[in-house]
Amino acid sequence: MTWTNFIFFAIGSIICWTLASILIYKQKYKKISNILFLLGIAILLTFIILFWQNLKRPPFRTIGETRLWYSFFITLVGYITYKIWKYPWLIIYTSIVGIVFLIINLVKPEIHSQTLMPALQSLWFIPHVTAYIISYSMLGAATIAGIILLIKIENKKQDIKLENLIDNLVYIGFGFLALGLLMGCLWAKEAWGHYWSWDPKETWAFLTSTAYLVYIHSRLHKINIKISLWILIISLILLCITWLGIDYIPSAQSSIHVY
Amino acid sequence: MNKDKRKIWQQPWSYKESLVIVLGIIIVGFSLQTTIGGFNFYLLSFPFNIYIGIGIILFSVLSSIFKRKAFFKWLTSVHLSVSLLIAITLLALIMGITRQEAIPLNEKANIFHLLGFNQMTSSWAFVLIYSLILISLGSIISKRKPAFSKKYLVFILNHLGLWLLLFSSGLGYADMNRYIMYVEVGETEWRVFDKEQKVEELPIAIQLNEFTIEEYIPKLAVINKKTGEVQPSSKPQYYQIDTNTKEETNLFGHKIKLVEYIHNAVRNSDRTFKEVPMKASTPAALISVKGKTQKTEWVSSGSSVQFPQSIDLDSTFALVMTPPETKSYISNVDVYTKDEEHLQGDIRVNHPMTIGSWKIYQYGYDNNMGKLSTYSSFELVYDPWLRLVYIGIGMIFLGSIFLIIFGINYKK
Ligand code: HEM
């Protein structure tokens, strides 16, 4: 299975998720919507597994490959959270994000090489990247929920359940973010000799984590929740720069993590 | 919120005061920076880091004794914590968008250099905020009553873990030493060059028994014989040789098929190769090409002692093999220390050797010679604080797992 076959799987998943999103608000078709959504995830997972076998190395190296996982995990996490909290918008949101990332991969797949440089051949590689991707999906979902809550507050509505959902997603998402960061430290120590060297990508990972710590702690003594929600939005912007934008920052051109 | 009932600076202090004080500290930091220059971390080398460490611990215990006093209440408040976290985020943000380097020789210092933006981690503002986080966090931890609850468990693992991590990596920085050592195959070495390129003798010696490089199977590409550019020049196309499938593929308009591949090959005659497992060998492949011309010929990427070989496709284009990428490089060594310790084994990237407070890393080799490199270089890192750092990392690791398992539910 190679990138040439990707289009068939991508279109399959896109159709499933689109239909699921259309049907989710209709009581009668809720069940079908659920099944379609899961089917979309299964199709994508099938591609990833076959692709992995073909590459003979984990598909975690290029941005294009991590986008595959992002689509997979965000929809998976979205489904689980939906099952727990019963917000239909979670299905729609995660479908949209999942589809967007599949489409980006269709339009701009980027070069994929089969070799892995020595520093990347490590046991830490898979758990490190996986933890980050799960965390990005959770924190992305938390921010969407945050924006929905901000709109509700503007309309003078309260939603304690949604507040709790957001806090929960951030706690869990931050947990994964911290795991990713710490595994990165252990790996760096094995590969480069020091667990932290303030490389641009590390600096950005650091400031993203502290931004989320600002959110978590600002929620302990209930200040105006609108401020906390804005902190959440800013944190996601920082997170996106850490993940995708780092290649475009002049100070980061020397980063050892830009491939 | 009834924040307006209380005037600013009236106790208990809240966000306004905390933010103002933290901003004040940053301004003090920048003033110090412009007057006396950056913070010298080597002031913190042993034993001064121990004194300062004991000072911070004593202070934390003290603040838990006086925890009802207004000042200590504020020092351990969420208000100050949030303000400090905002401050460190902003300082790191500046660091993330400015180049971190010494002032280039041919440039004059500008305002950013004067404020220490180009070497943020040793700027006074950063060091002061870092220290205050350490002090405040220490006091927060020692103030809280221990309890057998999920809540306390999550709290103590994350906060004590982070405190240990900040404490040992900050105070231990000056005690850490890194050296690069070059060792010839078959020789024993204990001398290194230090930062000033002076020879220094270490209490540790490395004997290099053997150095080997493994390489990946290379790729094929079509190049323009005149310019050397890989075709199509707008979007270079490479074909990864796959010994399992031997499928026919299309590379820039030419149908190519792998007939035979030899990873360790040497020239047999002028244009043919045979397998010989020796260091001077090169990868080679027998390829059948179908296009304007039909032929089956050998192509090879060559090595430092063997010429590469290409296949002519027509008057402008040729099929070539890319130089193989390195898969791993391995040094087999014996390591001896002054304390009569002795270890034998392999060192390669991602697999350092640990001996006492030393870690030895595979660093490099002679890139021009590739597999024929006659030496291997190692990075030796001495870090007596590493264990404490790992304990801190381990605690936050556990704390994060509990954060994931419990979510916010443990609050109930
Ligand atoms: C790994 C980083 C951190 C994590 C995961 C974390 C997480 C948390 C969580 C979940 C709580 C609520 C716990 C509870 O109410 O028992 C909390 C409380 C708190 N945190 Fe943190 N925190 C971190 C770092 C920090 C830092 C750097 C500071 C200070 C600068 C800080 C200051 C506080 C304070 C003051 C409280 C309230 C404690 C109390 O009520 O006794 N935390 N933190």
PDB file of C-alpha atoms in Angstrom, chain A residues 54 56 61 85 109 111 113-122 124 163-165 167-168 171-176 178-179 182-183 185-195 197-198 200 203-204 206-208 210-211 213-214 216-224 231 238 249-254, chain B residues 1 15 78-79 81-82 85-86 88-89 92-100 121 126 130 159 162 165 168-169 173 176 178 216-217 219 235-236 240-242 244 325-329 348-352 359 361-362 379 381 383 386 389-390 393 396-398 400-401 403-404 406-411:
ATOM      1  CA  ASN A  54       4.913  -1.409   3.031  1.00  0.00           C
ATOM      2  CA  LYS A  56       8.899  -1.250   6.875  1.00  0.00           C
ATOM      3  CA  ARG A  61       8.501  10.747  10.177  1.00  0.00           C
ATOM      4  CA  TRP A  85     -20.706  13.592  26.998  1.00  0.00           C
ATOM      5  CA  PRO A 109       1.451  14.807   0.216  1.00  0.00           C
ATOM      6  CA  ILE A 111       8.121  13.673  -0.118  1.00  0.00           C
ATOM      7  CA  SER A 113      11.512   8.555   1.957  1.00  0.00           C
ATOM      8  CA  GLN A 114      11.965   5.037   3.214  1.00  0.00           C
ATOM      9  CA  THR A 115      15.100   5.589   5.222  1.00  0.00           C
ATOM     10  CA  LEU A 116      15.375   6.710   8.793  1.00  0.00           C
ATOM     11  CA  MET A 117      18.402   8.628  10.018  1.00  0.00           C
ATOM     12  CA  PRO A 118      20.203   7.009  12.978  1.00  0.00           C
ATOM     13  CA  ALA A 119      18.940   9.502  15.587  1.00  0.00           C
ATOM     14  CA  LEU A 120      15.338   8.611  14.777  1.00  0.00           C
ATOM     15  CA  GLN A 121      15.842   4.862  15.234  1.00  0.00           C
ATOM     16  CA  SER A 122      14.706   4.760  18.822  1.00  0.00           C
ATOM     17  CA  TRP A 124      10.969   6.460  22.108  1.00  0.00           C
ATOM     18  CA  GLU A 163     -17.272  23.962  31.298  1.00  0.00           C
ATOM     19  CA  ASN A 164     -16.479  20.618  32.864  1.00  0.00           C
ATOM     20  CA  LEU A 165     -15.996  18.982  29.487  1.00  0.00           C
ATOM     21  CA  ASP A 167     -11.529  21.311  31.789  1.00  0.00           C
ATOM     22  CA  ASN A 168     -11.553  17.560  31.403  1.00  0.00           C
ATOM     23  CA  TYR A 171      -6.429  17.959  31.843  1.00  0.00           C
ATOM     24  CA  ILE A 172      -6.240  14.820  29.721  1.00  0.00           C
ATOM     25  CA  GLY A 173      -4.762  16.652  26.741  1.00  0.00           C
ATOM     26  CA  PHE A 174      -2.147  18.300  28.937  1.00  0.00           C
ATOM     27  CA  GLY A 175      -1.326  14.925  30.486  1.00  0.00           C
ATOM     28  CA  PHE A 176      -0.489  13.581  27.026  1.00  0.00           C
ATOM     29  CA  ALA A 178       3.561  16.354  29.241  1.00  0.00           C
ATOM     30  CA  LEU A 179       4.161  12.675  28.450  1.00  0.00           C
ATOM     31  CA  LEU A 182       9.145  14.067  28.891  1.00  0.00           C
ATOM     32  CA  MET A 183       9.667  11.182  26.484  1.00  0.00           C
ATOM     33  CA  CYS A 185      13.683  14.629  27.037  1.00  0.00           C
ATOM     34  CA  LEU A 186      14.615  11.017  27.696  1.00  0.00           C
ATOM     35  CA  TRP A 187      15.101  10.398  24.002  1.00  0.00           C
ATOM     36  CA  ALA A 188      17.202  13.547  23.557  1.00  0.00           C
ATOM     37  CA  LYS A 189      19.431  12.402  26.408  1.00  0.00           C
ATOM     38  CA  GLU A 190      20.010   9.071  24.679  1.00  0.00           C
ATOM     39  CA  ALA A 191      20.454  10.540  21.208  1.00  0.00           C
ATOM     40  CA  TRP A 192      22.091  13.924  21.676  1.00  0.00           C
ATOM     41  CA  GLY A 193      23.647  13.823  25.098  1.00  0.00           C
ATOM     42  CA  HIS A 194      21.434  16.310  26.881  1.00  0.00           C
ATOM     43  CA  TYR A 195      17.780  16.159  27.903  1.00  0.00           C
ATOM     44  CA  SER A 197      19.080  22.221  25.036  1.00  0.00           C
ATOM     45  CA  TRP A 198      16.631  25.066  24.305  1.00  0.00           C
ATOM     46  CA  PRO A 200      13.851  26.387  18.933  1.00  0.00           C
ATOM     47  CA  THR A 203      11.554  26.299  23.356  1.00  0.00           C
ATOM     48  CA  TRP A 204       8.221  26.320  21.558  1.00  0.00           C
ATOM     49  CA  PHE A 206       8.069  24.537  26.538  1.00  0.00           C
ATOM     50  CA  LEU A 207       6.101  27.736  26.096  1.00  0.00           C
ATOM     51  CA  THR A 208       3.092  25.831  24.779  1.00  0.00           C
ATOM     52  CA  THR A 210       3.395  26.741  30.225  1.00  0.00           C
ATOM     53  CA  ALA A 211       0.539  28.432  28.347  1.00  0.00           C
ATOM     54  CA  LEU A 213      -0.510  25.564  32.751  1.00  0.00           C
ATOM     55  CA  VAL A 214      -1.717  29.177  32.831  1.00  0.00           C
ATOM     56  CA  ILE A 216      -5.234  25.062  34.256  1.00  0.00           C
ATOM     57  CA  HIS A 217      -4.237  27.263  37.175  1.00  0.00           C
ATOM     58  CA  SER A 218      -6.427  30.179  36.131  1.00  0.00           C
ATOM     59  CA  ARG A 219      -9.384  27.802  36.510  1.00  0.00           C
ATOM     60  CA  LEU A 220      -8.547  26.881  40.124  1.00  0.00           C
ATOM     61  CA  HIS A 221      -9.827  30.106  41.616  1.00  0.00           C
ATOM     62  CA  LYS A 222     -12.714  30.892  39.380  1.00  0.00           C
ATOM     63  CA  ILE A 223     -11.782  34.104  37.650  1.00  0.00           C
ATOM     64  CA  ASN A 224     -13.987  35.301  34.821  1.00  0.00           C
ATOM     65  CA  ILE A 231      -6.025  31.809  27.193  1.00  0.00           C
ATOM     66  CA  LEU A 238       0.995  28.493  20.093  1.00  0.00           C
ATOM     67  CA  ILE A 249      10.303  31.001  11.862  1.00  0.00           C
ATOM     68  CA  PRO A 250      13.704  32.515  11.010  1.00  0.00           C
ATOM     69  CA  SER A 251      15.138  31.743  14.447  1.00  0.00           C
ATOM     70  CA  ALA A 252      14.332  28.061  13.928  1.00  0.00           C
ATOM     71  CA  GLN A 253      16.274  27.489  10.749  1.00  0.00           C
ATOM     72  CA  SER A 254      19.057  25.909  12.740  1.00  0.00           C
TER      73      SER A 254
ATOM     74  CA  MET B   1     -16.680  39.488  41.277  1.00  0.00           C
ATOM     75  CA  TYR B  15      -3.906  39.292  40.298  1.00  0.00           C
ATOM     76  CA  VAL B  78      -2.599  30.824  42.642  1.00  0.00           C
ATOM     77  CA  HIS B  79      -2.485  34.517  41.678  1.00  0.00           C
ATOM     78  CA  SER B  81       1.620  31.230  40.227  1.00  0.00           C
ATOM     79  CA  VAL B  82      -0.458  32.264  37.230  1.00  0.00           C
ATOM     80  CA  LEU B  85       3.614  31.202  34.442  1.00  0.00           C
ATOM     81  CA  ILE B  86       2.500  34.039  32.157  1.00  0.00           C
ATOM     82  CA  ILE B  88       7.918  32.599  31.772  1.00  0.00           C
ATOM     83  CA  THR B  89       5.682  31.936  28.753  1.00  0.00           C
ATOM     84  CA  ALA B  92      10.156  31.872  26.217  1.00  0.00           C
ATOM     85  CA  LEU B  93       8.083  33.363  23.418  1.00  0.00           C
ATOM     86  CA  ILE B  94      10.669  36.103  22.897  1.00  0.00           C
ATOM     87  CA  MET B  95      13.306  33.383  22.920  1.00  0.00           C
ATOM     88  CA  GLY B  96      11.320  31.351  20.397  1.00  0.00           C
ATOM     89  CA  ILE B  97      11.178  34.128  17.831  1.00  0.00           C
ATOM     90  CA  THR B  98      14.689  35.533  18.191  1.00  0.00           C
ATOM     91  CA  ARG B  99      17.891  33.840  17.189  1.00  0.00           C
ATOM     92  CA  GLN B 100      19.742  32.417  20.173  1.00  0.00           C
ATOM     93  CA  THR B 121      18.371  31.506  29.399  1.00  0.00           C
ATOM     94  CA  PHE B 126      14.801  34.773  32.898  1.00  0.00           C
ATOM     95  CA  TYR B 130      12.983  30.937  37.121  1.00  0.00           C
ATOM     96  CA  HIS B 159       4.576  19.791  41.607  1.00  0.00           C
ATOM     97  CA  LEU B 162       8.624  19.709  38.476  1.00  0.00           C
ATOM     98  CA  LEU B 165      13.465  18.946  37.691  1.00  0.00           C
ATOM     99  CA  SER B 168      18.506  19.974  39.577  1.00  0.00           C
ATOM    100  CA  SER B 169      18.665  21.122  35.964  1.00  0.00           C
ATOM    101  CA  TYR B 173      23.954  23.173  34.910  1.00  0.00           C
ATOM    102  CA  MET B 176      27.875  19.458  33.754  1.00  0.00           C
ATOM    103  CA  ARG B 178      30.818  17.829  27.792  1.00  0.00           C
ATOM    104  CA  TYR B 216      20.589   1.693   3.676  1.00  0.00           C
ATOM    105  CA  ILE B 217      19.857   0.364   0.212  1.00  0.00           C
ATOM    106  CA  LYS B 219      17.861   4.991  -4.551  1.00  0.00           C
ATOM    107  CA  LYS B 235      10.325  17.998  -8.563  1.00  0.00           C
ATOM    108  CA  PRO B 236      13.189  15.489  -8.366  1.00  0.00           C
ATOM    109  CA  GLN B 240      13.844   3.345  -3.848  1.00  0.00           C
ATOM    110  CA  ILE B 241      15.408   0.001  -4.843  1.00  0.00           C
ATOM    111  CA  ASP B 242      13.302  -2.773  -3.388  1.00  0.00           C
ATOM    112  CA  ASN B 244      11.708  -7.963  -2.438  1.00  0.00           C
ATOM    113  CA  GLU B 325      22.352   6.925   3.527  1.00  0.00           C
ATOM    114  CA  THR B 326      23.819   5.832   6.831  1.00  0.00           C
ATOM    115  CA  LYS B 327      21.665   3.395   8.787  1.00  0.00           C
ATOM    116  CA  SER B 328      23.858   3.104  11.842  1.00  0.00           C
ATOM    117  CA  TYR B 329      27.440   3.438  12.936  1.00  0.00           C
ATOM    118  CA  ARG B 348      25.993   3.743  18.645  1.00  0.00           C
ATOM    119  CA  VAL B 349      23.574   6.599  18.111  1.00  0.00           C
ATOM    120  CA  ASN B 350      20.728   6.350  20.607  1.00  0.00           C
ATOM    121  CA  HIS B 351      22.638   3.717  22.550  1.00  0.00           C
ATOM    122  CA  PRO B 352      25.162   5.485  24.763  1.00  0.00           C
ATOM    123  CA  LYS B 359      27.624   8.903  29.561  1.00  0.00           C
ATOM    124  CA  TYR B 361      27.819   8.894  22.992  1.00  0.00           C
ATOM    125  CA  GLN B 362      28.645   7.981  19.448  1.00  0.00           C
ATOM    126  CA  GLU B 379      30.877  12.833  23.155  1.00  0.00           C
ATOM    127  CA  VAL B 381      28.991  13.957  29.191  1.00  0.00           C
ATOM    128  CA  ASP B 383      26.453  15.148  34.881  1.00  0.00           C
ATOM    129  CA  LEU B 386      21.312  13.513  36.328  1.00  0.00           C
ATOM    130  CA  VAL B 389      16.603  15.063  37.081  1.00  0.00           C
ATOM    131  CA  TYR B 390      15.401  11.561  36.209  1.00  0.00           C
ATOM    132  CA  ILE B 393      10.929  13.408  35.193  1.00  0.00           C
ATOM    133  CA  ILE B 396       5.811  14.153  36.480  1.00  0.00           C
ATOM    134  CA  PHE B 397       5.454  11.178  34.150  1.00  0.00           C
ATOM    135  CA  LEU B 398       3.390   9.338  36.760  1.00  0.00           C
ATOM    136  CA  SER B 400       0.578  13.005  33.982  1.00  0.00           C
ATOM    137  CA  ILE B 401      -0.695   9.449  33.736  1.00  0.00           C
ATOM    138  CA  LEU B 403      -4.052  13.355  35.248  1.00  0.00           C
ATOM    139  CA  ILE B 404      -5.133  11.370  32.176  1.00  0.00           C
ATOM    140  CA  PHE B 406      -8.672  10.838  36.602  1.00  0.00           C
ATOM    141  CA  GLY B 407      -9.362  13.885  34.436  1.00  0.00           C
ATOM    142  CA  ILE B 408     -11.113  16.497  36.539  1.00  0.00           C
ATOM    143  CA  ASN B 409     -13.095  13.778  38.300  1.00  0.00           C
ATOM    144  CA  TYR B 410     -10.671  13.525  41.172  1.00  0.00           C
ATOM    145  CA  LYS B 411     -11.837  16.914  42.349  1.00  0.00           C
TER     146      LYS B 411
END
